Amino acid sequence: SAVISQKPSRDICQRGTSLTIQCQVDSQVTMMFWYRQQPGQSLTLIATANQGSEATYESGFVIDKFPISRPNLTFSTLTVSNMSPEDSSIYLCSVDGQGEETQYFGPGTRLLVL
Amino acid sequence: AQSVTQPDIHITVSEGASLELRCNYSYGATPYLFWYVQSPGQGLQLLLKYFSGDTLVQGIKGFEAEFKRSQSSFNLRKPSVHWSDAAEYFCAVGAGGADGLTFGKGTHLIIQP
């Protein structure tokens, strides 16, 4: 399975600001995914990022609020823009295990917005 | 639309006792099914998965799960739990490949000494 790292691991931010979360994988992968886990809740898919194309967003998530970059096959960023306390969540990236039809997750970024 | 139901929000089990966590899914095609575990402050770790073939699948840490198409279920079991199994357990369904996963709400497992 791939080894996935995320930066930052946690952050406390002021409302109205933006935070960019990085996701790095130790091998080349086709698809990367971004999920949100609100406090005490399950995971919800934000978007799917394929290298070389625009990210595909799920219903309820928009590019202006959650812009995503995927510059190469090992890296992606998710920006949480114009943050409000409701954005306080854990943000996780995952990757498809090549040929395994399985997703492996990073450790997550714990975000608190004041 | 696909969905996953984990009917038990919390389960308390004595150490050494057996465990079964329930998962029911709704999916229009042949599902790819997964169980993940999330320990406090950690990311998600894959326990096991089912795509096809033998409906009883073995995973890591002594866990197993059984796929029952007629009941749309994919229950997770362990014959004897350890205190270190205390965590949040998520069942998920997907189509594989480029598709994201749909997760259940999770079951919080508490282990009593």
mmCIF file of C-alpha atoms in Angstrom, chain B:
data_model
loop_
_atom_site.group_PDB
_atom_site.id
_atom_site.type_symbol
_atom_site.label_atom_id
_atom_site.label_comp_id
_atom_site.label_asym_id
_atom_site.label_seq_id
_atom_site.Cartn_x
_atom_site.Cartn_y
_atom_site.Cartn_z
ATOM 1 C CA ALA B 1 -27.902 6.395 -4.847
ATOM 2 C CA GLN B 2 -25.635 4.250 -2.794
ATOM 3 C CA SER B 3 -25.790 4.263 0.988
ATOM 4 C CA VAL B 4 -24.369 2.460 3.978
ATOM 5 C CA THR B 5 -26.108 1.870 7.283
ATOM 6 C CA GLN B 6 -24.317 0.983 10.466
ATOM 7 C CA PRO B 7 -27.181 0.594 12.921
ATOM 8 C CA ASP B 8 -25.080 0.499 16.071
ATOM 9 C CA ILE B 9 -23.581 3.852 17.073
ATOM 10 C CA HIS B 10 -21.867 2.424 20.156
ATOM 11 C CA ILE B 11 -21.037 -1.147 21.132
ATOM 12 C CA THR B 12 -19.479 -2.239 24.416
ATOM 13 C CA VAL B 13 -17.760 -5.614 24.582
ATOM 14 C CA SER B 14 -15.756 -7.275 27.317
ATOM 15 C CA GLU B 15 -12.147 -8.044 26.549
ATOM 16 C CA GLY B 16 -11.861 -11.585 25.215
ATOM 17 C CA ALA B 17 -15.485 -11.704 24.072
ATOM 18 C CA SER B 18 -16.585 -12.034 20.470
ATOM 19 C CA LEU B 19 -17.597 -9.078 18.356
ATOM 20 C CA GLU B 20 -19.933 -8.474 15.444
ATOM 21 C CA LEU B 21 -20.419 -5.059 13.864
ATOM 22 C CA ARG B 22 -23.287 -4.709 11.449
ATOM 23 C CA CYS B 23 -23.252 -3.059 8.043
ATOM 24 C CA ASN B 24 -26.023 -2.887 5.461
ATOM 25 C CA TYR B 25 -25.587 -1.274 2.084
ATOM 26 C CA SER B 26 -27.685 -0.092 -0.807
ATOM 27 C CA TYR B 27 -25.999 -0.237 -4.186
ATOM 28 C CA GLY B 28 -27.258 -0.707 -7.713
ATOM 29 C CA ALA B 29 -24.474 -2.923 -8.997
ATOM 30 C CA THR B 30 -21.975 -5.360 -7.574
ATOM 31 C CA PRO B 31 -20.458 -3.460 -4.679
ATOM 32 C CA TYR B 32 -16.905 -3.106 -3.562
ATOM 33 C CA LEU B 33 -17.140 -3.300 0.242
ATOM 34 C CA PHE B 34 -14.626 -2.196 2.846
ATOM 35 C CA TRP B 35 -14.142 -1.981 6.569
ATOM 36 C CA TYR B 36 -11.816 0.678 7.948
ATOM 37 C CA VAL B 37 -10.751 1.384 11.535
ATOM 38 C CA GLN B 38 -9.920 4.794 12.966
ATOM 39 C CA SER B 39 -8.116 4.943 16.279
ATOM 40 C CA PRO B 40 -8.278 8.199 18.270
ATOM 41 C CA GLY B 41 -6.292 10.912 16.531
ATOM 42 C CA GLN B 42 -5.393 8.639 13.657
ATOM 43 C CA GLY B 43 -6.279 8.275 10.003
ATOM 44 C CA LEU B 44 -8.181 5.346 8.538
ATOM 45 C CA GLN B 45 -6.621 1.912 8.301
ATOM 46 C CA LEU B 46 -8.021 -0.699 5.943
ATOM 47 C CA LEU B 47 -9.098 -3.867 7.768
ATOM 48 C CA LEU B 48 -10.443 -5.874 4.853
ATOM 49 C CA LYS B 49 -12.282 -5.676 1.551
ATOM 50 C CA TYR B 50 -14.628 -7.700 -0.624
ATOM 51 C CA PHE B 51 -14.960 -7.525 -4.381
ATOM 52 C CA SER B 52 -15.936 -11.019 -5.488
ATOM 53 C CA GLY B 53 -15.326 -14.689 -4.853
ATOM 54 C CA ASP B 54 -15.386 -16.235 -1.406
ATOM 55 C CA THR B 55 -17.959 -14.361 0.634
ATOM 56 C CA LEU B 56 -15.997 -14.787 3.855
ATOM 57 C CA VAL B 57 -12.957 -12.534 3.790
ATOM 58 C CA GLN B 58 -10.099 -12.384 6.214
ATOM 59 C CA GLY B 59 -8.425 -9.150 7.221
ATOM 60 C CA ILE B 60 -5.736 -7.822 9.464
ATOM 61 C CA LYS B 61 -5.729 -7.981 13.273
ATOM 62 C CA GLY B 62 -7.823 -11.169 13.311
ATOM 63 C CA PHE B 63 -10.932 -9.590 11.753
ATOM 64 C CA GLU B 64 -13.169 -11.241 9.193
ATOM 65 C CA ALA B 65 -16.321 -10.186 7.354
ATOM 66 C CA GLU B 66 -19.031 -12.044 5.521
ATOM 67 C CA PHE B 67 -20.784 -10.730 2.420
ATOM 68 C CA LYS B 68 -24.454 -11.742 2.191
ATOM 69 C CA ARG B 69 -25.982 -10.510 -1.025
ATOM 70 C CA SER B 70 -29.513 -11.606 -0.082
ATOM 71 C CA GLN B 71 -29.355 -9.452 3.054
ATOM 72 C CA SER B 72 -27.256 -6.626 1.558
ATOM 73 C CA SER B 73 -24.967 -7.010 4.526
ATOM 74 C CA PHE B 74 -21.251 -7.069 5.181
ATOM 75 C CA ASN B 75 -20.846 -7.673 8.912
ATOM 76 C CA LEU B 76 -17.476 -7.529 10.615
ATOM 77 C CA ARG B 77 -16.516 -10.134 13.208
ATOM 78 C CA LYS B 78 -13.715 -10.985 15.566
ATOM 79 C CA PRO B 79 -13.720 -14.051 17.823
ATOM 80 C CA SER B 80 -11.895 -12.437 20.742
ATOM 81 C CA VAL B 81 -11.381 -8.701 21.162
ATOM 82 C CA HIS B 82 -8.390 -7.019 22.725
ATOM 83 C CA TRP B 83 -8.318 -3.688 24.533
ATOM 84 C CA SER B 84 -6.375 -2.261 21.593
ATOM 85 C CA ASP B 85 -9.412 -2.860 19.344
ATOM 86 C CA ALA B 86 -11.200 0.092 20.932
ATOM 87 C CA ALA B 87 -11.727 2.493 18.029
ATOM 88 C CA GLU B 88 -14.226 3.771 15.481
ATOM 89 C CA TYR B 89 -15.141 1.326 12.731
ATOM 90 C CA PHE B 90 -16.432 2.422 9.350
ATOM 91 C CA CYS B 91 -18.071 0.358 6.656
ATOM 92 C CA ALA B 92 -17.821 1.750 3.114
ATOM 93 C CA VAL B 93 -19.076 0.920 -0.357
ATOM 94 C CA GLY B 94 -17.789 1.945 -3.756
ATOM 95 C CA ALA B 95 -17.549 1.040 -7.402
ATOM 96 C CA GLY B 96 -13.772 0.717 -7.417
ATOM 97 C CA GLY B 97 -11.200 2.577 -9.433
ATOM 98 C CA ALA B 98 -11.916 6.238 -9.929
ATOM 99 C CA ASP B 99 -14.986 6.365 -7.723
ATOM 100 C CA GLY B 100 -14.982 7.688 -4.203
ATOM 101 C CA LEU B 101 -16.363 5.759 -1.273
ATOM 102 C CA THR B 102 -19.624 6.162 0.586
ATOM 103 C CA PHE B 103 -19.187 5.618 4.302
ATOM 104 C CA GLY B 104 -21.523 4.588 7.047
ATOM 105 C CA LYS B 105 -21.773 6.753 10.168
ATOM 106 C CA GLY B 106 -19.426 4.491 12.064
ATOM 107 C CA THR B 107 -19.631 2.296 15.159
ATOM 108 C CA HIS B 108 -17.719 3.286 18.262
ATOM 109 C CA LEU B 109 -16.318 0.173 19.940
ATOM 110 C CA ILE B 110 -15.663 0.269 23.675
ATOM 111 C CA ILE B 111 -13.758 -2.561 25.343
ATOM 112 C CA GLN B 112 -14.498 -3.322 28.980
ATOM 113 C CA PRO B 113 -11.717 -4.882 31.058
#
